[in-house]
Coordinates of C-alpha atoms and ligand atoms in Angstrom, one line a residue:
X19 CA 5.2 -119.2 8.7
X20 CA 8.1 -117.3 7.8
X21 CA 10.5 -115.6 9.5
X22 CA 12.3 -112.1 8.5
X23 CA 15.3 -114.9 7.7
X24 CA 15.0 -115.6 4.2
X25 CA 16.9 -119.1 4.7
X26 CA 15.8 -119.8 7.9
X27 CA 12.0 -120.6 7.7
X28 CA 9.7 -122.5 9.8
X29 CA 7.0 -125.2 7.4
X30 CA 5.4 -127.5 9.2
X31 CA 5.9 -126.1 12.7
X32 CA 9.8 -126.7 12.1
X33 CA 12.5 -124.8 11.2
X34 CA 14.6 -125.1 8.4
X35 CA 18.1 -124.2 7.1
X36 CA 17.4 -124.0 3.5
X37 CA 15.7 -127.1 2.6
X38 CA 17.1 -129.4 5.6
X39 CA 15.8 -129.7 8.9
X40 CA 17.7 -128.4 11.8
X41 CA 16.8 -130.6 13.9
X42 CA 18.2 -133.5 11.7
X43 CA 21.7 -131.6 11.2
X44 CA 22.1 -131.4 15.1
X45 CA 20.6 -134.8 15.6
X46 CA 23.7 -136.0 13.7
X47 CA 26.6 -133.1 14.9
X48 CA 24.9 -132.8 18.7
X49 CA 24.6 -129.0 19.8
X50 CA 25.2 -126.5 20.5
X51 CA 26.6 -126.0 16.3
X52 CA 26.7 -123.2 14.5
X53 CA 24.9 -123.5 11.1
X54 CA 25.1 -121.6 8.3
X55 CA 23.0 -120.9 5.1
X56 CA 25.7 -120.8 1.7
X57 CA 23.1 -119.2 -0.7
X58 CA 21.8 -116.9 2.2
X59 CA 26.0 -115.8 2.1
X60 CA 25.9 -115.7 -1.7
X61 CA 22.8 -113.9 -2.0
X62 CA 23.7 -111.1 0.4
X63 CA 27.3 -111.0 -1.0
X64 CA 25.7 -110.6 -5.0
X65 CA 22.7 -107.6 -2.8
X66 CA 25.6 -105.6 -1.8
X67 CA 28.2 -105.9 -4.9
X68 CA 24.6 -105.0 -7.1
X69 CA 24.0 -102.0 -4.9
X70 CA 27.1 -100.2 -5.6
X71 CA 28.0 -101.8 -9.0
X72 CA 28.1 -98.3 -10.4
X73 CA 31.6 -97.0 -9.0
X74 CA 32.7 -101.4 -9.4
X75 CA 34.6 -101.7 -5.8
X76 CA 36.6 -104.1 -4.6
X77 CA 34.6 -106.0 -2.3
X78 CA 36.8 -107.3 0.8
X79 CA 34.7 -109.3 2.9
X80 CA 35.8 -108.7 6.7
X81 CA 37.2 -111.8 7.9
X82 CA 37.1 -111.2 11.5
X83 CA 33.2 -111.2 11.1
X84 CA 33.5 -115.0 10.1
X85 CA 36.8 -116.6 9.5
X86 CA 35.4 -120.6 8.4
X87 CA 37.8 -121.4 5.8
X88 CA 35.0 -122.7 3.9
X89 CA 32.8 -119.8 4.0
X90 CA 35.6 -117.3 3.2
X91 CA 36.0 -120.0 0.1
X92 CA 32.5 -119.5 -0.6
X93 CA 33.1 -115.5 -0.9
X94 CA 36.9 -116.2 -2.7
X95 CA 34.8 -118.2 -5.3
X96 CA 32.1 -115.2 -5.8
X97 CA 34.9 -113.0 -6.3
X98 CA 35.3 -111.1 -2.9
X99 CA 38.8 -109.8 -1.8
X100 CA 39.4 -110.1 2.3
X101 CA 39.8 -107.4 4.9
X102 CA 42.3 -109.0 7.6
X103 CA 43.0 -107.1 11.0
X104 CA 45.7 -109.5 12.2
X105 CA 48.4 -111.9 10.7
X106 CA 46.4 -114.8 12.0
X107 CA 43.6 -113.6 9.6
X108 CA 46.0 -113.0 6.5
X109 CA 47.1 -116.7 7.2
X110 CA 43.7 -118.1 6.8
X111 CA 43.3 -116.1 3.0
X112 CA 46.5 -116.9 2.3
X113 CA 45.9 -120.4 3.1
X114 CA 42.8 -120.6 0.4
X115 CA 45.1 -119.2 -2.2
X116 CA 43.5 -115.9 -2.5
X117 CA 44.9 -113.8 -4.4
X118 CA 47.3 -111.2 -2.2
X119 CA 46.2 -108.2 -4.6
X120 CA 42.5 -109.0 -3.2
X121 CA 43.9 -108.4 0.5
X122 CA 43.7 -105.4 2.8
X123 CA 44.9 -104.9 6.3
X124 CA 43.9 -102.7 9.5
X125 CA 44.1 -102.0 12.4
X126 CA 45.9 -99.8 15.3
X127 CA 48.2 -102.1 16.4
X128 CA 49.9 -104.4 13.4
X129 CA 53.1 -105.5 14.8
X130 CA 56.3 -105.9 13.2
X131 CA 56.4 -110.1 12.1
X132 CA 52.3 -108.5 11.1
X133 CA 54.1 -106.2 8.3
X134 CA 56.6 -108.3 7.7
X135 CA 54.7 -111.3 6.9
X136 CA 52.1 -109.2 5.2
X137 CA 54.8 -107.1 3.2
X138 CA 56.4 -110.7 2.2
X139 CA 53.3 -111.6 0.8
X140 CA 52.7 -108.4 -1.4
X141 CA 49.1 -107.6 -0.3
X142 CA 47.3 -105.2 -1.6
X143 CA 47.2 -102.4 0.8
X144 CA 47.5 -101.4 4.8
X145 CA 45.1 -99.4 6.1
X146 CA 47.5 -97.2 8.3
X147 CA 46.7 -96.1 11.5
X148 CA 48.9 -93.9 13.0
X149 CA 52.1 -92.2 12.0
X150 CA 54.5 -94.7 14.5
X151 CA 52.7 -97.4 12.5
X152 CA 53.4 -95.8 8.5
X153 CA 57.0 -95.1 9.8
X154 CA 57.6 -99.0 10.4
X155 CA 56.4 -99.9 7.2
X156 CA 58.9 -97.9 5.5
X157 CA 61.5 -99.1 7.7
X158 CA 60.0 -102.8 7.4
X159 CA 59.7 -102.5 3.4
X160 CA 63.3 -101.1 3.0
X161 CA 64.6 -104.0 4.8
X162 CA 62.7 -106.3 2.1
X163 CA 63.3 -103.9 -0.7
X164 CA 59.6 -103.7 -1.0
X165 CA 57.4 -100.8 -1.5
X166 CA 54.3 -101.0 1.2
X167 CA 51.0 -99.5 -0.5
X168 CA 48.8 -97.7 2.2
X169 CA 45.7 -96.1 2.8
X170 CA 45.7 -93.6 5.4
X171 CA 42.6 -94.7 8.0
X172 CA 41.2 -91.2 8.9
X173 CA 39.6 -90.9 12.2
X174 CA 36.3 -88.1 10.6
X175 CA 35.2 -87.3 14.3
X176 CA 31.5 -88.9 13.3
X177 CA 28.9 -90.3 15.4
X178 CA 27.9 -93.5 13.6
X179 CA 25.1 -93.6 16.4
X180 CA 25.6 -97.5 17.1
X181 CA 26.7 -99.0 20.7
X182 CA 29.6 -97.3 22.8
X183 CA 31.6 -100.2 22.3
X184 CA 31.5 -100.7 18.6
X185 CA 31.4 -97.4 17.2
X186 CA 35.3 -96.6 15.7
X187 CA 35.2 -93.3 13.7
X188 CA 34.7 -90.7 16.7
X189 CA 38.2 -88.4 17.8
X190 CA 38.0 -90.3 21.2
X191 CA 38.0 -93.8 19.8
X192 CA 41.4 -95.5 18.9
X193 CA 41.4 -95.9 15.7
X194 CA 43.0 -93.5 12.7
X195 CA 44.7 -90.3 11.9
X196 CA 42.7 -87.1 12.3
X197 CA 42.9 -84.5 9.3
X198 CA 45.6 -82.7 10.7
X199 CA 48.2 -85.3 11.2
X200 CA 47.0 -87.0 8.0
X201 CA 47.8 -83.9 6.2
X202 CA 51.0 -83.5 7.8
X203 CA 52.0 -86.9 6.7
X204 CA 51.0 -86.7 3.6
X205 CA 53.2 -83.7 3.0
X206 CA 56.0 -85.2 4.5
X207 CA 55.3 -88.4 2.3
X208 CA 58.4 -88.2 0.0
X209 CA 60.3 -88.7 3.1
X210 CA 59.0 -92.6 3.6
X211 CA 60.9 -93.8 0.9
X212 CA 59.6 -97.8 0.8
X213 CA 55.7 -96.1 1.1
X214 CA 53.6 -95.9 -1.5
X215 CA 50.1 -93.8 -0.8
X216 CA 47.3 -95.2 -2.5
X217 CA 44.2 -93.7 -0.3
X218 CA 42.3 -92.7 2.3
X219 CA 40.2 -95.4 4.5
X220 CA 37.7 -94.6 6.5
X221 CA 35.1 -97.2 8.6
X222 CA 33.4 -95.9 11.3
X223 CA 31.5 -98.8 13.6
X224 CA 28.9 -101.0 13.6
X225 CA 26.3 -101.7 12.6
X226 CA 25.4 -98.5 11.4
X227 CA 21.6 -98.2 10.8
X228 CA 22.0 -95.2 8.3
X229 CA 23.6 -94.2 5.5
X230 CA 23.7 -90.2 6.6
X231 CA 27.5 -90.9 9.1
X232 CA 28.8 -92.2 5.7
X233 CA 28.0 -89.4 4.1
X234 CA 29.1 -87.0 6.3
X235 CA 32.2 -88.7 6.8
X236 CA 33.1 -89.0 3.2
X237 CA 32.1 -85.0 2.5
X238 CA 34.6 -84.3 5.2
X239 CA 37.4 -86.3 3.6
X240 CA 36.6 -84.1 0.3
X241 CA 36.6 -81.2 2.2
X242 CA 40.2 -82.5 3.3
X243 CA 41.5 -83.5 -0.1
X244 CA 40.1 -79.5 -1.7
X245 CA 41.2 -78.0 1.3
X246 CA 44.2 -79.2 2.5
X247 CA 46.3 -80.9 -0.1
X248 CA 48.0 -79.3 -3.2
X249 CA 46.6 -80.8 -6.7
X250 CA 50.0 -83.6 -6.7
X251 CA 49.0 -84.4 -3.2
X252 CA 45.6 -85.0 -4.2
X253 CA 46.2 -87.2 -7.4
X254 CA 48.1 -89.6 -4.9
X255 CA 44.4 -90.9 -3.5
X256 CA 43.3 -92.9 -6.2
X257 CA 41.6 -94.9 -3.6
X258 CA 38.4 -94.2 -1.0
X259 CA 38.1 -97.4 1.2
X260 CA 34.7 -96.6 3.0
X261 CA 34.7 -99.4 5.4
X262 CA 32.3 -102.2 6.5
X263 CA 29.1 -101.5 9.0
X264 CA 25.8 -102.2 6.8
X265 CA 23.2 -103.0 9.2
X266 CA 21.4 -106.0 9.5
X267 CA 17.8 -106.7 11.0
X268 CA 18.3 -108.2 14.2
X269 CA 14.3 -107.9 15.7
X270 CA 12.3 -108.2 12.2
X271 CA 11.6 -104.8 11.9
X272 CA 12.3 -103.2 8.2
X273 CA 16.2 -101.7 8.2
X274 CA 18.1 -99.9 5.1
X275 CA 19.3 -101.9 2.6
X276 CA 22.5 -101.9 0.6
X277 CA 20.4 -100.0 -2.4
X278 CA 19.2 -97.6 0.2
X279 CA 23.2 -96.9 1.6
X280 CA 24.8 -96.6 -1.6
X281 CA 21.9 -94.1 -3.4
X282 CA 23.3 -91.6 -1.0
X283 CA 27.0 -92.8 -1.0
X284 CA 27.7 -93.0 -4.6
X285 CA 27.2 -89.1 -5.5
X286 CA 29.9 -88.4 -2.8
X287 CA 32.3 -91.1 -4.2
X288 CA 31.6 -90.1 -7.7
X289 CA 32.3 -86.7 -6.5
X290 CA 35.9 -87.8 -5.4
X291 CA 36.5 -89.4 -8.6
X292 CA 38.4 -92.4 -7.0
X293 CA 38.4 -95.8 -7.1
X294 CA 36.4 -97.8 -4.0
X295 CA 37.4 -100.8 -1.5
X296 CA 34.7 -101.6 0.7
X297 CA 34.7 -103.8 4.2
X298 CA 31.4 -105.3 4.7
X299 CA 31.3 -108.1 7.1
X300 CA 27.8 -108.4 9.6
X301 CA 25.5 -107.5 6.7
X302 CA 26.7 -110.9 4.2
X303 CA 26.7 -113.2 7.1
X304 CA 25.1 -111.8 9.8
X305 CA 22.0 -113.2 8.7
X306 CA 23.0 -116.0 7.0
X307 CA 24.0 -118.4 10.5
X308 CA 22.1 -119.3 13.2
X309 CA 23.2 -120.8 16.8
X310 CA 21.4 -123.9 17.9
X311 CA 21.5 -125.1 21.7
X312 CA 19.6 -127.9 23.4
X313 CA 18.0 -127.2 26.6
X314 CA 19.4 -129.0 29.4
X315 CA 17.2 -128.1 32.6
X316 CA 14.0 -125.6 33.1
X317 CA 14.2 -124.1 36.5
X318 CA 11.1 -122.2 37.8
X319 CA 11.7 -120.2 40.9
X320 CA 8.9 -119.9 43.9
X321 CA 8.8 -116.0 43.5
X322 CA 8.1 -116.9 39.6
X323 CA 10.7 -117.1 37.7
X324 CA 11.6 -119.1 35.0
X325 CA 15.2 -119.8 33.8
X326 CA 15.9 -122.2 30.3
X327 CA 19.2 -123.4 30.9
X328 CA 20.8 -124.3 27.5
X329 CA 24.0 -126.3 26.5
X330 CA 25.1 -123.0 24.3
X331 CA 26.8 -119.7 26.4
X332 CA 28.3 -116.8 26.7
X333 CA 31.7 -117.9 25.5
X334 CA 29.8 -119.3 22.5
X335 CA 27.7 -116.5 21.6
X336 CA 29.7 -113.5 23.4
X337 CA 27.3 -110.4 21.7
X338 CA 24.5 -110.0 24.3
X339 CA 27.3 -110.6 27.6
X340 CA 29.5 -108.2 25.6
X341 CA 27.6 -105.5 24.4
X342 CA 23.7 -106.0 25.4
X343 CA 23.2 -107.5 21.9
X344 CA 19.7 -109.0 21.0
X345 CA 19.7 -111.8 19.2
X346 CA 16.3 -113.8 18.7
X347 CA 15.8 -117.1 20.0
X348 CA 12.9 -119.5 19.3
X349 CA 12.1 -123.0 19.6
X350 CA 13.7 -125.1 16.4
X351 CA 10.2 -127.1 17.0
X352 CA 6.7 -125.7 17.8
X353 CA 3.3 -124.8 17.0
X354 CA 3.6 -121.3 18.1
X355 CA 4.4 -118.9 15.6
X356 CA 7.3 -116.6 16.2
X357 CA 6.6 -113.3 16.0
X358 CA 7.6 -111.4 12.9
X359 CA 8.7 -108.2 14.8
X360 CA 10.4 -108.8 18.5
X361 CA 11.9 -105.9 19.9
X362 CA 14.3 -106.3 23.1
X363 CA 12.1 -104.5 25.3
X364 CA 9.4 -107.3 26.1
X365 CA 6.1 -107.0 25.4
X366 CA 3.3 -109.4 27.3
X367 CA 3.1 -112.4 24.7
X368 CA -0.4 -112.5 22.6
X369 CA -0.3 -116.3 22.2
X370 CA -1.4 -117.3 26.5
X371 CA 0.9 -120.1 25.3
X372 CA 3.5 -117.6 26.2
X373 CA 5.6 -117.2 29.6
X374 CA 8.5 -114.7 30.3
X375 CA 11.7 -116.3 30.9
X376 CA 15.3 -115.7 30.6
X377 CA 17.6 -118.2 28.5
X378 CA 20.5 -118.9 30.2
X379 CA 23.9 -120.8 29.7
X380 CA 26.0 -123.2 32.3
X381 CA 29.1 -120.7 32.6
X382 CA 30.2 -119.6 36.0
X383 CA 29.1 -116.1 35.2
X384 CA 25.6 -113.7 35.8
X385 CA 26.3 -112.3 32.9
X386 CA 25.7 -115.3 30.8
X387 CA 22.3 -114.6 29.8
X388 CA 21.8 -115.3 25.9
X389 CA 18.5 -113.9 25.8
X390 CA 16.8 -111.8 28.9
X391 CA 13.2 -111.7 29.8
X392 CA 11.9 -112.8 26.5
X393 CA 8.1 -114.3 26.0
X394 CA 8.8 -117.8 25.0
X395 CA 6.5 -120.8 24.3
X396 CA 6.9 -124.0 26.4
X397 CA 9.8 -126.0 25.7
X398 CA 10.9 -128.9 27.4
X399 CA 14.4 -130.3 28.5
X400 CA 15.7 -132.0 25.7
X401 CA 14.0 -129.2 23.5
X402 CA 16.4 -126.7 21.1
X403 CA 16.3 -123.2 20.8
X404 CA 18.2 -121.8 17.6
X405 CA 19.8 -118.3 18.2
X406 CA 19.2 -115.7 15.0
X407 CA 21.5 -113.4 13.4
X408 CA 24.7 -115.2 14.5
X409 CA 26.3 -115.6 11.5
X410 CA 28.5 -112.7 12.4
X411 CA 30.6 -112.0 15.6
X412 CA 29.3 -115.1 16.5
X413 CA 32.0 -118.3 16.7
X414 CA 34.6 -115.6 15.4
X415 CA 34.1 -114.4 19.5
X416 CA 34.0 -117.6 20.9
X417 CA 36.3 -119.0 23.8
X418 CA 37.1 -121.9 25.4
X419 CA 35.9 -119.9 28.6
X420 CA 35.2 -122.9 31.4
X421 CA 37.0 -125.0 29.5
X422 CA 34.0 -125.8 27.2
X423 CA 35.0 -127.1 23.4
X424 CA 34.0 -125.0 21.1
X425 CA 31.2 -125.7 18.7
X426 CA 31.2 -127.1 15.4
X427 CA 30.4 -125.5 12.4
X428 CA 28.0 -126.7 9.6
X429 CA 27.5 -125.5 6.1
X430 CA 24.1 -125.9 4.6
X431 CA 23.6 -126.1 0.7
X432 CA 20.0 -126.7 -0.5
X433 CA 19.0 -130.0 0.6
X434 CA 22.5 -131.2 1.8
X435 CA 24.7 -130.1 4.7
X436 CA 28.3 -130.7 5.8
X437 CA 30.4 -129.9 8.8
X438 CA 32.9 -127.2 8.1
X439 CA 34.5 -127.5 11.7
X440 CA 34.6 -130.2 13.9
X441 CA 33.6 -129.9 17.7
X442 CA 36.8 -129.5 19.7
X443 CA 37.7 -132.1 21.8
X444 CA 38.4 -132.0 25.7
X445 CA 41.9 -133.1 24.2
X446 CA 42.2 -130.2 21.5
X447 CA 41.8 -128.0 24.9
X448 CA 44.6 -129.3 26.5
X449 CA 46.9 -130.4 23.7
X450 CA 48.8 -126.9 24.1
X451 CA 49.5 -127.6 28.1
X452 CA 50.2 -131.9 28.2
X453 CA 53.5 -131.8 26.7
X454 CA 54.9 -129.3 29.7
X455 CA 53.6 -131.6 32.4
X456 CA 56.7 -133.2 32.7
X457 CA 58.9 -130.5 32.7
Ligands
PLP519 C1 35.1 -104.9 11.6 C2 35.5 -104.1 10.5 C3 34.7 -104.1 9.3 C4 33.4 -104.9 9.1 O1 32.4 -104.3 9.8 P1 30.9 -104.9 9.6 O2 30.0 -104.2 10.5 O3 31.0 -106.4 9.9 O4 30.5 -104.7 8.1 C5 35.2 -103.4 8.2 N1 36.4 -102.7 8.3 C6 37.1 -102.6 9.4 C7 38.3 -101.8 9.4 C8 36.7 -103.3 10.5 O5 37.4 -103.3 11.6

């Protein structure tokens, strides 16, 4: 049987990472771990650098989709650049030696050590976000007798059609410059003497199931460069960053592809004539990690229903308590086949092995439901239940929430596997706190 997973594949009535078990990686690391397929990260990475290898971008993997060292290694090593949206980010790429001309930085609200740090380190470009935020550049790059490149982030007032509380590129959201104030700043640019503009930036959510919001996004940015700028204004964009957002499959079903995106995006950015950056995050790992949890207790109530409790929650997987996401879930071990379409509206199991239940975590919360009223073969206490399409916003949005270590991380190549994060310890979670005890 296989799944919609390509590295995640059930022979055998077990599941597999790769060629290793899952069962024997967490009956060595315990559970609940993250796991995560390397040539499932590769493959996708090579999928979306082929799709749009006719305008060559610069690919800068989002690191706040997955920030492992070692898996932002295994991107550094392909070739990727990073997208960083803090200074804790920049630390980590900075940390593996990547190269700072390789590095770009959003986000609304970079503070000033942010710049600084990033300015000292000569990165490639800022994505700017408002015109407080381009006027402390300047000010920060005089001081350090630097020049800061930036992309203007335009804010295209486009409907990427994805959740409320994802979606970045409509007028109401936070993030960007609208045309207008772009414009005006890009007049006014010989007045920021430490600025160098290098482009325009736009990303507008995620995950974005269709390549049309990209489009229309980008035609209004060349309606914007024709329209509004003078032909020496123009010149200054050499670069379009179009942002992250390529959708993955999350229930099976069939969902565009990278090829399918950038058919329709590269007449537009051939029609700007400039260089590209791109930000894609969800779609390299997405699919490429799983969650694993054991299942601690099965708790039936008299009016019927039936709650898996599991050793992973919420502040492990925060996506379906955050923003109603669906992730799939299925036993790591069983002789019912999972389904090759699930859609989050249930529908009555075919296999009368099948009951509905909800799968369910041990934090203090309601909300900590991983997966709700989902038709589930039996499993037992003691059983595991991996978690699909995790690979991205998964451990990046973990806590400590309840005071619960967080989990490891494991990296699986072929037949071999290794830990690229160690469980925390109930000491890791207090180390911060002991030393003020005897204040
Ligand atoms: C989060 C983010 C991305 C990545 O989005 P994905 O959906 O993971 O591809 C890219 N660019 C910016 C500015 C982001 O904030």
């Amino acid at each position: 049987m296989t799944t919609s997973f390509d590295f995640f594949n059930y022979l055998n009535n077990e599941l597999y990472c790769e060629d290793v078990k899952v069962k024997e990686i967490v009956g060595k690391v315990g559970t609940p771990a993250y796991i995560y397929s390397k040539n499932s990260i590769l493959e996708h990475f090579i999928e979306i650098r082929n799709a749009f290898e006719d305008v060559s971008p610069l690919i800068c993997f989002s690191v706040k989709s997955n920030s492992n060292l070692s898996i932002c290694k295994v991107l550094a090593d392909a070739g990727a650049g990073f997208d960083v949206v803090s200074g804790g980010e920049l630390f980590r790429v900075l940390e593996l030696g990547v190269s700072p001309d390789k590095i770009v930085f959003a986000g609304v609200g970079k503070t000033s050590e942010e710049l600084k740090y990033a300015l000292e380190n000569d990165i490639f470009m800022f994505n700017v976000e408002s015109p407080a935020e381009l006027a402390n550049i300047d000010r920060i790059a005089g001081g350090l007798n630097k020049m800061g490149r930036v992309a203007l982030r335009i804010n295209p007032d486009i409907d990427a059609k994805t959740h409320d509380k994802t979606t970045t590129g409509k007028k109401e959201n936070k993030f960007g410059i609208d045309f207008d104030s772009a414009g005006k700043l890009i007049k006014d640019i010989g007045n920021y003497k430490n600025i160098d503009l290098k482009g325009i930036h736009v990303h507008l959510g995620s995950p974005i199931y269709s390549p049309d919001p990209y489009v229309q996004g980008l035609e209004k940015v060349y309606k914007f460069l024709h329209e509004s700028l003078s032909d020496n204004e123009r010149q200054r964009i050499e670069y379009i960053n179009i942002g992250g957002g390529y959708c993955i499959s999350y229930t099976g079903e069939k969902v565009k592809k990278p090829h399918d995106f950038s058919a329709e995006i590269i007449p537009v950015i051939k029609k700007l004539g400039c260089k590209v950056i791109m930000e894609p995050g969800r779609f390299v790992v997405g699919n490429s990690g799983i969650l694993v949890t054991g299942v601690t207790y099965v708790k039936v109530a008299t009016w019927g229903k039936k709650f898996i409790i599991c050793d992973a929650a919420m502040n492990d997987l925060a996506r379906p308590s955050l923003y109603d996401a669906f992730h799939r879930a299925w036993p790591v071990n069983t002789d019912v086949s999972m389904p090759e379409i699930e859609l989050p509206e249930a529908e009555e199991g075919a296999d009368r092995r099948m009951e509905l239940v909800d799968i369910v975590g041990p934090v203090c919360e309601s909300s900590d439901i991983l997966a709700k009223e989902r038709w589930f073969p039996d499993v037992k206490e003691g059983g595991l239940i991996a978690f699909f399409s995790a690979g991205a916003y998964g451990f990046t949005m973990s806590s400590s929430y309840n005071t619960r270590p967080r989990t490891c991380e494991i990296l699986v190549d072929g037949d071999s596997f290794s830990t690229i994060r160690r469980r925390e310890t109930y000491e890791d979670l207090i180390a911060g706190e002991k030393e003020f005890l005897d204040v």
